[in-house]
Coordinates of C-alpha atoms in Angstrom, one line a residue:
M1 CA 45.9 33.7 58.3
R2 CA 45.4 30.0 58.9
K3 CA 42.0 30.0 57.4
I4 CA 43.1 31.9 54.1
T5 CA 45.8 29.3 54.0
L6 CA 43.5 26.3 54.3
A7 CA 41.3 28.3 51.9
L8 CA 43.8 28.5 49.5
F9 CA 44.7 24.7 50.1
L10 CA 41.2 23.5 49.4
F11 CA 41.0 25.5 46.4
V12 CA 44.3 24.2 44.9
L13 CA 42.9 20.9 46.0
A14 CA 39.6 21.2 44.4
I15 CA 41.4 22.6 41.1
A16 CA 43.7 19.4 41.0
A17 CA 40.8 16.9 41.3
R18 CA 38.7 18.9 38.7
S19 CA 41.9 18.3 36.3
Q20 CA 40.9 14.8 36.0
V21 CA 38.1 15.3 34.4
V22 CA 38.9 15.5 30.9
E23 CA 37.1 17.5 28.3
P24 CA 38.1 16.7 24.5
V25 CA 35.1 17.9 23.0
T26 CA 33.9 21.6 22.6
W27 CA 30.4 22.6 21.2
S28 CA 29.5 26.1 19.6
F29 CA 26.3 27.0 18.1
S30 CA 25.3 29.5 15.5
Q31 CA 22.6 30.1 13.0
N32 CA 22.5 31.2 9.2
K33 CA 19.3 32.7 7.8
V34 CA 18.5 31.1 4.4
S35 CA 15.3 33.0 3.6
E36 CA 12.8 35.1 5.5
T37 CA 11.4 31.7 6.7
E38 CA 14.3 29.3 6.6
Y39 CA 17.2 28.9 8.9
D40 CA 20.3 26.6 9.1
L41 CA 21.1 25.6 12.7
L42 CA 25.2 24.7 12.6
L43 CA 26.3 22.7 15.5
T44 CA 30.0 22.6 15.6
A45 CA 32.2 20.1 17.6
K46 CA 36.1 21.2 18.1
I47 CA 37.7 17.7 19.0
D48 CA 40.9 17.8 20.7
E49 CA 44.4 16.3 19.2
G50 CA 44.0 12.2 19.6
W51 CA 40.4 11.9 20.1
H52 CA 37.6 11.4 17.9
L53 CA 33.8 12.0 18.0
Y54 CA 31.6 8.9 16.9
A55 CA 29.2 9.9 13.9
T56 CA 25.4 10.0 14.0
E57 CA 24.9 6.6 12.5
L58 CA 26.3 3.5 13.9
P59 CA 25.5 -0.2 13.9
E60 CA 23.9 -2.1 16.6
G61 CA 26.4 -3.5 19.1
G62 CA 29.0 -0.6 18.7
P63 CA 29.9 2.7 20.7
I64 CA 27.2 5.2 21.4
Q65 CA 26.7 7.7 18.3
T66 CA 26.3 11.1 18.2
T67 CA 22.7 12.2 18.4
F68 CA 20.7 15.1 18.5
Y69 CA 17.4 15.8 20.2
F70 CA 15.0 18.7 19.3
E71 CA 12.5 19.1 21.8
G72 CA 11.5 22.6 22.7
L73 CA 10.1 23.7 19.2
E74 CA 7.9 26.9 19.5
N75 CA 6.7 28.4 15.8
T76 CA 9.4 26.3 14.1
E77 CA 9.5 22.7 12.5
L78 CA 12.4 20.5 11.1
S79 CA 13.4 20.6 7.5
G80 CA 15.2 17.5 6.4
E81 CA 17.7 15.2 8.5
I82 CA 20.8 16.8 10.2
S83 CA 24.0 16.4 8.1
A84 CA 27.6 16.9 8.7
D85 CA 30.1 19.2 6.7
K86 CA 32.6 16.1 5.7
E87 CA 32.5 12.6 5.5
A88 CA 33.2 10.6 8.6
I89 CA 36.1 8.2 8.8
D90 CA 35.0 4.9 8.3
K91 CA 37.0 2.2 9.9
F92 CA 36.8 -1.6 10.9
D93 CA 37.1 -2.0 14.6
P94 CA 38.3 -5.3 15.9
S95 CA 36.9 -4.9 19.3
F96 CA 33.1 -4.5 17.7
Q97 CA 33.8 -6.4 14.8
L98 CA 32.2 -3.8 13.2
D99 CA 32.6 -0.7 11.0
V100 CA 32.3 2.2 13.1
K101 CA 32.4 5.9 11.8
Y102 CA 33.9 9.1 13.5
Y103 CA 35.3 12.4 13.1
E104 CA 38.5 13.9 13.9
K105 CA 39.7 17.5 14.7
E106 CA 36.3 19.4 14.0
V107 CA 33.0 19.0 12.4
T108 CA 30.0 21.0 11.9
F109 CA 26.3 19.5 11.6
K110 CA 23.5 21.5 9.9
Q111 CA 19.9 21.3 10.6
R112 CA 17.5 23.2 8.4
V113 CA 14.4 24.4 10.4
K114 CA 11.4 26.5 9.2
L115 CA 9.6 29.2 10.8
T116 CA 5.8 28.7 11.2
G117 CA 5.3 32.2 13.0
T118 CA 7.0 35.8 13.1
S119 CA 9.8 34.4 15.4
G120 CA 10.5 30.9 17.1
I121 CA 12.6 29.0 19.5
V122 CA 14.5 25.4 18.8
N123 CA 15.8 24.2 22.2
G124 CA 17.3 20.5 22.7
Y125 CA 20.5 18.8 23.5
V126 CA 23.1 16.7 21.4
E127 CA 24.5 13.4 23.3
F128 CA 27.7 12.0 22.4
M129 CA 31.0 10.1 23.3
S130 CA 34.6 10.1 22.6
C131 CA 37.5 8.2 22.9
N132 CA 41.5 8.2 22.4
D133 CA 43.6 5.0 21.9
E134 CA 43.9 4.9 26.0
T135 CA 40.5 5.6 27.2
C136 CA 36.8 6.8 26.7
T137 CA 34.6 9.4 28.2
P138 CA 30.9 8.2 29.2
P139 CA 28.0 9.5 26.9
M140 CA 27.6 13.4 27.6
D141 CA 25.1 15.6 26.7
Q142 CA 25.1 19.3 25.9
E143 CA 22.1 21.6 25.6
F144 CA 21.6 24.3 22.8
N145 CA 19.0 27.0 22.4
F146 CA 18.5 28.9 19.3
K147 CA 16.2 32.0 18.8
L148 CA 15.3 32.4 15.4
D149 CA 14.8 36.1 15.2
G150 CA 18.0 37.3 13.6
G151 CA 20.0 36.9 16.8
N152 CA 23.0 34.6 17.5
A153 CA 22.9 31.3 19.0
A154 CA 24.1 30.5 22.2
A155 CA 27.5 30.9 23.0
A156 CA 30.2 28.1 22.6
T157 CA 30.5 25.9 25.7
T158 CA 33.0 23.0 26.6
V159 CA 32.0 19.3 27.2
Q160 CA 33.8 16.2 27.6
A161 CA 33.1 13.1 25.5
D162 CA 33.8 9.6 25.2
T163 CA 35.3 8.4 22.0
D164 CA 37.9 5.7 20.7
S165 CA 40.2 6.9 18.2
D166 CA 43.3 6.5 15.9
D167 CA 45.5 9.9 16.8
A168 CA 47.9 10.9 14.4
G169 CA 50.8 9.0 16.6
G170 CA 48.6 6.0 16.4
Q171 CA 48.4 6.3 12.6
K172 CA 52.0 6.4 12.3
R173 CA 52.6 3.5 14.5
N174 CA 49.9 1.3 12.5
Y175 CA 52.1 2.5 9.3
W176 CA 55.1 1.0 10.5
S177 CA 53.6 -2.4 11.8
I178 CA 52.1 -2.2 8.1
F179 CA 55.7 -1.9 6.7
F180 CA 57.2 -4.1 8.8
I181 CA 54.4 -7.0 8.2
A182 CA 54.8 -6.4 4.2
F183 CA 58.6 -6.3 4.8
L184 CA 58.4 -9.9 6.0
G185 CA 55.8 -10.7 3.6
G186 CA 58.6 -9.6 0.7
L187 CA 61.1 -11.8 2.6
A188 CA 58.7 -14.8 2.2
A189 CA 58.6 -14.1 -1.5
L190 CA 62.4 -14.0 -2.0
L191 CA 62.3 -17.9 -1.1
T192 CA 59.8 -19.1 -3.5
P193 CA 60.5 -20.8 -6.7
C194 CA 59.2 -17.9 -8.6
V195 CA 61.7 -15.4 -7.3
F196 CA 64.8 -17.3 -6.1
P197 CA 65.7 -18.6 -9.4
M198 CA 65.7 -14.8 -10.7
I199 CA 68.8 -13.8 -8.6
P200 CA 70.9 -16.0 -11.1
M201 CA 69.8 -14.5 -14.2
T202 CA 69.9 -11.1 -12.7
V203 CA 73.6 -11.6 -11.8
S204 CA 74.2 -12.6 -15.7
F205 CA 72.1 -9.4 -16.9
F206 CA 74.4 -7.1 -15.1
T207 CA 77.7 -8.8 -15.7
K208 CA 77.0 -7.6 -19.0
Q209 CA 75.7 -4.5 -18.1
S210 CA 78.0 -3.3 -15.7
K211 CA 81.7 -2.2 -17.5
T212 CA 83.3 -1.2 -14.1
Q213 CA 82.8 -1.8 -10.6
A214 CA 81.4 1.7 -9.8
G215 CA 79.1 1.3 -12.6
G216 CA 77.6 -1.8 -11.1
I217 CA 77.3 -0.2 -8.2
R218 CA 75.1 2.5 -9.7
N219 CA 73.0 -0.2 -11.8
G220 CA 72.3 -2.1 -8.7
I221 CA 71.1 0.8 -7.0
W222 CA 68.8 1.9 -10.0
Y223 CA 67.6 -1.4 -9.9
G224 CA 66.5 -1.8 -6.6
L225 CA 64.8 1.7 -6.7
S226 CA 63.2 0.3 -9.8
I227 CA 61.6 -2.5 -8.1
I228 CA 60.4 -0.4 -5.2
I229 CA 59.0 2.0 -7.8
I230 CA 56.9 -0.4 -9.7
Y231 CA 55.5 -2.2 -6.5
V232 CA 54.8 1.5 -4.7
I233 CA 53.2 2.7 -8.1
L234 CA 50.7 -0.4 -7.8
G235 CA 49.6 0.6 -4.0
T236 CA 49.3 4.0 -5.2
V237 CA 46.8 3.1 -8.2
V238 CA 45.0 0.9 -6.1
T239 CA 44.3 3.7 -3.4
A240 CA 43.6 6.3 -6.0
V241 CA 41.4 4.3 -8.1
F242 CA 39.4 3.1 -5.2
G243 CA 39.9 5.9 -2.9
A244 CA 41.2 5.3 0.8
E245 CA 37.9 5.0 2.4
S246 CA 36.3 3.2 -0.2
L247 CA 38.9 0.6 -0.4
N248 CA 38.5 0.6 3.7
N249 CA 34.8 0.2 2.9
L250 CA 35.3 -2.4 0.4
S251 CA 37.9 -4.3 2.7
T252 CA 34.8 -5.0 5.3
N253 CA 32.2 -5.8 2.7
P254 CA 30.6 -9.2 3.4
W255 CA 30.9 -10.1 -0.2
F256 CA 34.1 -8.8 -0.9
N257 CA 35.5 -10.8 1.9
I258 CA 33.8 -13.9 0.5
F259 CA 35.1 -13.1 -2.8
F260 CA 38.6 -12.4 -1.6
A261 CA 38.5 -15.8 0.5
L262 CA 37.9 -17.7 -2.4
L263 CA 40.7 -16.1 -4.6
L264 CA 42.9 -17.1 -1.5
F265 CA 41.8 -20.5 -1.6
V266 CA 42.7 -20.4 -5.5
F267 CA 46.1 -19.0 -4.7
A268 CA 46.5 -21.8 -1.7
F269 CA 45.7 -24.7 -3.9
S270 CA 48.1 -23.1 -6.8
F271 CA 50.9 -22.9 -4.2
M272 CA 50.4 -26.4 -3.1
G273 CA 50.8 -27.8 -6.7
A274 CA 47.2 -28.3 -7.8
F275 CA 48.1 -26.0 -11.0
E276 CA 50.1 -22.9 -11.8
I277 CA 48.9 -19.6 -12.4
V278 CA 50.8 -17.7 -15.1
L279 CA 50.5 -14.3 -16.8
P280 CA 50.0 -14.2 -20.7
S281 CA 53.7 -14.9 -22.1
S282 CA 53.1 -12.1 -24.6
W283 CA 53.2 -9.7 -21.8
V284 CA 56.5 -10.9 -20.3
N285 CA 58.2 -11.4 -23.8
A286 CA 57.2 -7.6 -24.7
V287 CA 59.0 -6.6 -21.3
D288 CA 61.9 -8.9 -21.9
R289 CA 62.4 -7.0 -25.4
K290 CA 62.6 -3.6 -23.8
A291 CA 65.1 -4.9 -21.2
D292 CA 67.4 -6.1 -23.8
K293 CA 67.8 -2.6 -24.7
G294 CA 70.0 -1.7 -21.7
G295 CA 70.8 1.3 -20.0
L296 CA 68.6 3.0 -17.1
I297 CA 65.5 2.2 -19.2
G298 CA 66.4 -1.3 -19.7
I299 CA 67.1 -1.9 -16.3
F300 CA 63.6 -0.6 -15.2
F301 CA 62.0 -2.9 -17.5
M302 CA 64.3 -5.8 -15.9
A303 CA 62.7 -5.1 -12.7
F304 CA 59.5 -5.3 -14.4
A305 CA 60.0 -8.5 -15.9
L306 CA 60.9 -9.7 -12.5
A307 CA 57.4 -8.4 -11.4
L308 CA 55.5 -10.3 -14.1
V309 CA 57.5 -13.8 -14.0
S310 CA 57.2 -13.8 -10.2
F311 CA 53.6 -12.8 -10.1
S312 CA 52.7 -16.4 -9.5
C313 CA 54.3 -16.6 -6.3
T314 CA 54.3 -12.9 -5.3
G315 CA 50.3 -12.3 -6.5
P316 CA 48.9 -13.7 -3.7
I317 CA 51.0 -12.5 -1.2
V318 CA 50.6 -8.8 -2.6
G319 CA 47.0 -9.2 -3.0
A320 CA 46.6 -10.1 0.6
L321 CA 48.8 -7.5 2.0
I322 CA 46.9 -4.8 -0.3
V323 CA 43.3 -5.9 1.2
E324 CA 44.6 -6.0 4.9
A325 CA 46.4 -2.8 4.7
A326 CA 43.1 -1.3 3.1
R327 CA 41.5 -1.8 6.6
S328 CA 43.7 0.7 8.1
G329 CA 42.7 3.1 5.4
G330 CA 45.0 6.4 4.5
M331 CA 48.3 5.8 2.6
A332 CA 48.3 2.2 4.3
P333 CA 48.6 0.2 0.9
V334 CA 51.2 2.4 -0.5
V335 CA 53.4 1.7 2.9
G336 CA 52.5 -1.9 2.4
M337 CA 53.8 -2.1 -1.2
L338 CA 57.1 0.1 -0.1
G339 CA 57.7 -2.6 2.9
F340 CA 57.1 -5.4 0.5
S341 CA 59.4 -4.2 -2.5
S342 CA 62.0 -3.2 -0.3
A343 CA 62.4 -6.7 1.2
L344 CA 62.7 -7.8 -2.7
A345 CA 64.7 -4.9 -3.7
I346 CA 67.7 -5.2 -1.4
P347 CA 69.0 -8.4 -2.0
F348 CA 68.5 -8.2 -6.0
A349 CA 70.2 -4.7 -5.6
L350 CA 73.1 -6.0 -3.8
F351 CA 73.5 -9.4 -6.0
A352 CA 73.3 -7.0 -9.2
A353 CA 76.0 -4.5 -7.8
F354 CA 78.3 -7.4 -6.4
P355 CA 77.7 -10.5 -8.8
G356 CA 80.4 -12.4 -7.0
W357 CA 78.2 -13.0 -3.9
L358 CA 76.0 -15.3 -6.1
N359 CA 78.8 -18.1 -5.0
S360 CA 77.7 -17.7 -1.5
L361 CA 74.1 -18.6 -2.1
P362 CA 72.4 -22.2 -1.6
K363 CA 71.6 -24.0 -4.6
S364 CA 67.9 -23.9 -6.0
G365 CA 66.3 -27.1 -5.3
G366 CA 63.4 -29.1 -3.7
W367 CA 63.4 -26.6 -0.5
L368 CA 62.1 -24.1 -2.7
N369 CA 58.8 -25.7 -3.4
S370 CA 58.6 -26.6 0.0
V371 CA 58.5 -22.7 0.9
K372 CA 56.0 -22.3 -1.5
V373 CA 53.5 -25.1 0.0
V374 CA 53.9 -23.7 3.4
L375 CA 53.1 -20.3 1.9
G376 CA 50.1 -22.2 0.5
F377 CA 49.1 -24.0 4.2
L378 CA 49.3 -20.0 5.4
E379 CA 46.9 -18.5 2.6
F380 CA 44.6 -21.4 3.0
A381 CA 44.4 -20.2 6.8
F382 CA 44.1 -16.7 6.5
A383 CA 41.1 -17.3 3.7
F384 CA 39.0 -18.3 6.7
K385 CA 39.5 -15.0 8.4
F386 CA 37.7 -13.1 5.6
L387 CA 35.1 -15.9 5.6
S388 CA 34.7 -15.3 9.6
I389 CA 34.5 -11.5 9.0
A390 CA 31.5 -11.9 6.3
D391 CA 30.0 -14.4 8.6
M392 CA 29.9 -11.9 11.3
V393 CA 28.8 -8.9 9.4
L394 CA 25.8 -11.0 7.9
D395 CA 25.2 -12.4 11.5
L396 CA 25.1 -16.1 9.9
R397 CA 27.0 -17.7 12.9
I398 CA 28.2 -20.4 10.4
L399 CA 31.6 -20.0 11.2
E400 CA 31.7 -19.3 15.0
R401 CA 34.8 -19.1 17.2
E402 CA 34.7 -23.1 18.1
E403 CA 34.3 -24.0 13.8
Y404 CA 37.1 -21.3 13.2
L405 CA 39.9 -22.8 15.6
A406 CA 38.7 -26.3 14.6
I407 CA 39.4 -25.5 11.2
W408 CA 42.9 -23.9 12.4
I409 CA 44.0 -26.7 14.3
A410 CA 43.3 -28.9 11.1
I411 CA 45.2 -26.9 8.7
F412 CA 48.2 -26.3 11.1
M413 CA 48.2 -30.2 12.1
G414 CA 48.5 -30.6 8.1
L415 CA 51.3 -28.2 7.7
A416 CA 53.4 -29.9 10.8
L417 CA 52.8 -33.2 9.3
Y418 CA 53.9 -31.8 6.1
L419 CA 57.3 -30.3 7.4
W420 CA 57.7 -33.9 9.2
G421 CA 57.4 -35.6 5.7
K422 CA 54.1 -37.5 6.4
I423 CA 52.4 -35.8 3.8
K424 CA 53.6 -35.5 0.2
L425 CA 52.1 -33.1 -2.2
P426 CA 52.9 -32.5 -6.3
H427 CA 56.2 -31.4 -7.0
D428 CA 57.8 -32.5 -4.0
S429 CA 61.1 -33.6 -4.4
P430 CA 62.0 -37.1 -2.8
M431 CA 63.4 -37.1 0.7
T432 CA 65.4 -40.0 2.0
H433 CA 66.1 -38.3 5.3
L434 CA 64.4 -35.3 7.4
P435 CA 66.3 -32.3 7.8
V436 CA 67.0 -30.6 11.1
S437 CA 65.2 -27.4 9.8
R438 CA 62.0 -29.0 8.9
F439 CA 62.1 -31.2 11.9
V440 CA 62.4 -28.1 14.1
L441 CA 59.7 -26.1 12.2
G442 CA 57.0 -28.7 12.1
T443 CA 57.8 -29.3 15.9
M444 CA 57.0 -25.5 16.4
V445 CA 53.9 -25.7 14.4
F446 CA 52.5 -28.8 16.2
A447 CA 53.3 -26.7 19.5
F448 CA 51.2 -23.9 17.9
V449 CA 48.5 -26.8 17.4
I450 CA 48.5 -27.6 21.0
Y451 CA 48.2 -24.0 22.0
M452 CA 45.2 -23.6 20.0
I453 CA 43.4 -26.7 21.1
P454 CA 42.2 -25.3 24.5
G455 CA 40.6 -22.5 22.7
L456 CA 37.6 -25.0 22.1
W457 CA 36.8 -24.5 25.7
G458 CA 36.9 -21.2 26.1
A459 CA 40.8 -20.3 26.6
P460 CA 41.6 -17.0 25.1
V461 CA 44.6 -18.1 23.1
K462 CA 45.6 -14.5 23.0
M463 CA 48.7 -15.1 20.6
I464 CA 46.1 -15.2 17.8
S465 CA 44.0 -12.3 19.1
G466 CA 42.2 -10.9 16.3
F467 CA 41.9 -13.7 14.0
P468 CA 39.3 -16.0 15.4
P469 CA 36.0 -14.6 15.9
P470 CA 35.7 -12.9 19.9
V471 CA 34.5 -15.2 22.8
D472 CA 30.9 -13.9 22.7
Y473 CA 30.5 -15.1 19.0
A474 CA 30.6 -18.7 19.6
E475 CA 28.2 -21.5 20.3
S476 CA 29.2 -21.6 23.8
P477 CA 30.3 -18.0 25.0
Q478 CA 30.9 -19.5 28.3
G479 CA 32.9 -22.4 27.4
V480 CA 31.9 -25.6 25.9
G481 CA 29.0 -27.2 27.2
K482 CA 29.0 -25.0 30.1
S483 CA 31.2 -26.6 32.5
Q484 CA 33.7 -24.1 32.5
V485 CA 33.9 -20.6 31.9
Q486 CA 37.0 -19.1 31.0
G487 CA 38.8 -21.1 33.5
V488 CA 36.2 -20.4 36.5
A489 CA 34.1 -23.5 37.2
T490 CA 30.6 -22.6 37.2
S491 CA 29.8 -24.8 40.3
S492 CA 32.2 -22.7 42.5
V493 CA 30.2 -19.5 41.2
N494 CA 27.5 -18.4 43.7
V495 CA 25.3 -15.9 41.3
D496 CA 22.7 -14.6 43.3
P497 CA 19.7 -12.5 41.8
G498 CA 21.7 -9.0 42.1
K499 CA 24.3 -10.4 39.8
H500 CA 25.1 -11.4 36.4
I501 CA 27.8 -13.3 34.7
G502 CA 30.7 -10.9 33.7
P503 CA 33.8 -11.6 31.2
H504 CA 35.5 -14.8 31.9
G505 CA 32.7 -16.2 33.9
I506 CA 33.2 -13.8 36.6
P507 CA 30.0 -13.0 38.9
L508 CA 29.6 -9.3 39.0
Y509 CA 26.8 -6.8 40.8
E510 CA 25.2 -4.3 38.4
D511 CA 23.7 -2.4 41.5
Y512 CA 25.6 -0.4 43.3
D513 CA 23.6 -0.3 46.8
K514 CA 23.5 -4.2 46.7
A515 CA 27.1 -4.5 46.2
L516 CA 28.0 -2.0 49.2
S517 CA 25.2 -3.9 51.2
E518 CA 27.3 -7.4 50.4
S519 CA 30.8 -5.4 50.9
I520 CA 29.2 -4.4 54.4
K521 CA 28.1 -8.0 55.5
T522 CA 31.3 -9.9 54.4
G523 CA 33.9 -7.3 55.3
K524 CA 35.3 -7.5 51.6
P525 CA 36.5 -4.2 50.1
L526 CA 34.1 -2.8 47.3
L527 CA 36.1 -2.7 43.6
I528 CA 34.1 -0.7 41.3
D529 CA 34.3 -1.2 37.6
F530 CA 33.2 2.0 35.8
T531 CA 32.7 0.6 32.1
G532 CA 30.6 1.0 29.0
K533 CA 29.0 -1.0 26.7
G534 CA 30.8 0.8 23.8
C535 CA 34.3 1.3 25.6
T536 CA 36.8 -0.8 23.4
N537 CA 39.6 -0.3 25.9
C538 CA 37.3 -1.7 28.7
R539 CA 37.2 -4.7 26.3
K540 CA 41.0 -4.8 26.3
M541 CA 41.5 -4.8 29.9
E542 CA 39.1 -7.8 30.3
D543 CA 40.6 -9.5 27.3
N544 CA 44.0 -8.7 28.6
V545 CA 44.0 -8.2 32.7
W546 CA 40.8 -9.7 34.0
V547 CA 41.6 -13.1 32.3
D548 CA 45.0 -13.4 34.6
P549 CA 44.2 -16.7 36.8
E550 CA 45.2 -14.5 39.9
V551 CA 43.2 -11.3 39.0
K552 CA 40.0 -13.8 38.6
K553 CA 40.8 -15.3 41.9
M554 CA 41.2 -11.9 43.7
F555 CA 37.8 -11.1 42.1
L556 CA 36.1 -14.2 43.2
E557 CA 37.5 -14.4 46.6
D558 CA 38.7 -10.9 48.1
Y559 CA 36.5 -8.7 46.2
V560 CA 33.0 -7.4 46.0
V561 CA 32.9 -6.3 42.4
V562 CA 30.4 -4.2 40.5
S563 CA 30.3 -3.0 37.1
L564 CA 28.6 0.5 36.3
F565 CA 28.1 1.0 33.1
V566 CA 27.9 4.7 32.0
D567 CA 26.3 4.3 28.9
L568 CA 23.5 2.5 29.4
R569 CA 20.5 4.1 27.8
E570 CA 17.7 3.0 30.1
K571 CA 15.4 6.1 31.3
L572 CA 15.4 6.6 35.0
P573 CA 12.1 7.3 36.0
E574 CA 10.8 11.1 35.9
S575 CA 10.9 11.5 39.8
E576 CA 14.3 10.1 39.8
Q577 CA 16.0 12.5 37.4
Y578 CA 17.7 15.6 38.5
I579 CA 20.1 18.2 37.7
S580 CA 23.7 17.5 38.4
E581 CA 25.1 19.8 41.4
T582 CA 28.8 18.9 39.7
T583 CA 28.1 19.5 36.2
G584 CA 25.1 21.5 36.0
K585 CA 23.5 18.9 33.5
K586 CA 20.2 17.0 33.6
V587 CA 20.6 13.4 34.7
R588 CA 17.9 11.5 32.4
T589 CA 19.7 7.9 32.4
V590 CA 21.1 5.1 34.0
G591 CA 24.3 5.6 32.3
N592 CA 24.0 9.6 33.1
K593 CA 23.7 8.4 37.0
W594 CA 26.7 6.5 37.0
T595 CA 28.7 9.1 35.1
D596 CA 27.7 11.8 37.4
F597 CA 28.4 9.6 40.5
Q598 CA 32.0 8.9 38.9
I599 CA 32.6 12.5 38.3
S600 CA 31.2 13.9 41.8
R601 CA 33.0 11.4 44.0
F602 CA 36.0 10.5 42.2
H603 CA 36.7 13.4 39.8
R604 CA 37.1 11.4 36.7
N605 CA 34.9 10.9 33.7
T606 CA 37.0 8.0 31.9
Q607 CA 36.8 4.5 31.1
P608 CA 37.9 2.2 32.0
Y609 CA 38.4 3.2 35.6
Y610 CA 38.5 1.3 39.0
V611 CA 38.1 2.3 42.5
I612 CA 38.5 0.4 45.7
L613 CA 36.1 1.6 48.6
D614 CA 36.0 0.3 52.3
Q615 CA 32.5 -0.6 53.8
N616 CA 32.3 3.5 54.6
E617 CA 32.6 4.2 51.0
T618 CA 36.3 5.7 51.7
E619 CA 38.6 5.4 49.0
L620 CA 41.7 2.8 50.1
V621 CA 43.7 3.8 47.4
E622 CA 44.3 5.7 44.4
G623 CA 41.8 4.8 41.2
Y624 CA 43.3 2.9 38.5
G625 CA 42.8 3.5 35.0
Y626 CA 43.7 1.6 31.5
N627 CA 46.9 -0.2 31.9
S628 CA 46.9 -3.7 30.1
D629 CA 49.8 -5.0 32.4
P630 CA 48.3 -7.8 34.6
E631 CA 51.2 -7.5 37.1
E632 CA 50.5 -3.9 38.0
F633 CA 46.9 -4.4 38.2
I634 CA 47.6 -7.3 40.5
S635 CA 49.8 -5.1 42.6
W636 CA 46.9 -2.6 42.9
L637 CA 44.8 -4.9 44.0
K638 CA 46.9 -6.3 46.6
T639 CA 47.5 -2.9 48.1
G640 CA 43.8 -2.4 48.3
L641 CA 43.6 -5.2 50.3
E642 CA 46.3 -4.6 52.4
M643 CA 44.9 -1.1 53.3
N644 CA 41.5 -2.6 54.0
R645 CA 42.8 -4.9 56.5
N646 CA 45.3 -2.3 58.2
K647 CA 42.1 0.4 58.4

């Protein structure tokens, strides 16, 4: 009885351990006979919700693409290229600073083959990876076998993959962030001299239109809805004309980014008072005549007149919002315009419904021009973001991280001086004294300038993460003059031949056996970092957790750290290739080897994943997956050290 109980217990443990190996992609294979000598091989991937499978063509430096290897061809030959039954989602990935393509839910790849005999065989395998918004699986492969004699292909098999995706929940969260940012843009537009003075005009119009309080409220609501409808139509038309995916492609095209950067420079100089951008007066007059007719139609055209008259101030904001929203694809431009127009519509609707509130507003004056100039400085800064994207896509290295930060430091220093009254621009009103609000805001901008300065020497400046180029796209990726590496002095780092300089200047082993030997010699626990070159969330952990001073200190002083890349494509020597006892798949590459090691020893196949071992290769504490909270990671490291001391 005890033996049966023990066996059941071990069986449950095995099942529990195996459940840690995620398998988000399931492959099935079939074939269609096209003619007496031609067949279509169909390779279908079903992808779990929240995961995605990368496409067959990706740029260098990105994640691992899906690749089909047709090796055992008997009496057959390939005809044409392999193709998918739908367009891949094309999205800019800020972690790689590249456009990446991937599929969600399901995709079928088709390869046509020709028979050169009475029957034929096609053998091979597909290599792929998949991610979700928290983790990735390593590159995996799934073998397939087709017998071209009218029979069916191999039965469907289940395989796990490594992909990085935005699931439906992530897309919804992204839409909310777009709405919020656009809403803030609408609030900023309200305070410009093109929009703010329209409020008294609105009150005057609706005082004549509204005979009763109920009628005034009804008219005010319709006016606000009209503003929203006009701007949402704009976002809808832009999305419909260009297409969601085409607009996203356009937004990451280097030439379009250069064009839009130049356009932002024009808008910035206009905001600063160099000249004024206005629409043809005939357009505005025509809309005004429609508004004079009154009624619901007149109110709608009053909202249209607001959009036209305020164009010189709202146009730059709207344009930037649409282009930035386009990077998210889908309905993002529509959501952006909904957020922007809501911020405009709410106050205008309220003042239209309750004209008496006008007396509570501050009077128009020089402060409106100051708001416009501040927006001009921001437009000027954002223009360099678009230039930076073009520079990285073309790999020109003209606007690397140091140059970008230097430009932003200069721009925001200029903004601080302007707010303090040290710089005067056209249309500024005389200022006899410095208002407290401008002093406080100028001081905050100056503090932001000081915050950015260490970034020139390699500091992460996480507050503006995503705006400047990544750390490795710099003149000195390891710090200016290489005198300091992300806060770690290089002179204090002992880099022996078995190590390489990893993220933030941390020396890492790349060979497990050498790292284990060092752990045995020093008595320090061994920290394994299962990672990947194409693992987005691995980079997020490095940028947000490894950069923490206490984490770096523990890596340098308390642990022997080895990084094992599961997506290395380097082929193992033929004598070292083998069939995995755990997965039953052939281990062909160095990455396959580390993947098999992770699965067989630790029953996990996602990255990032961290393991702490003692000198006997015994796991000291439960492994650690993706969690970007430095405090929790530090606590986990301390637990490992304590367990190593007490063993």
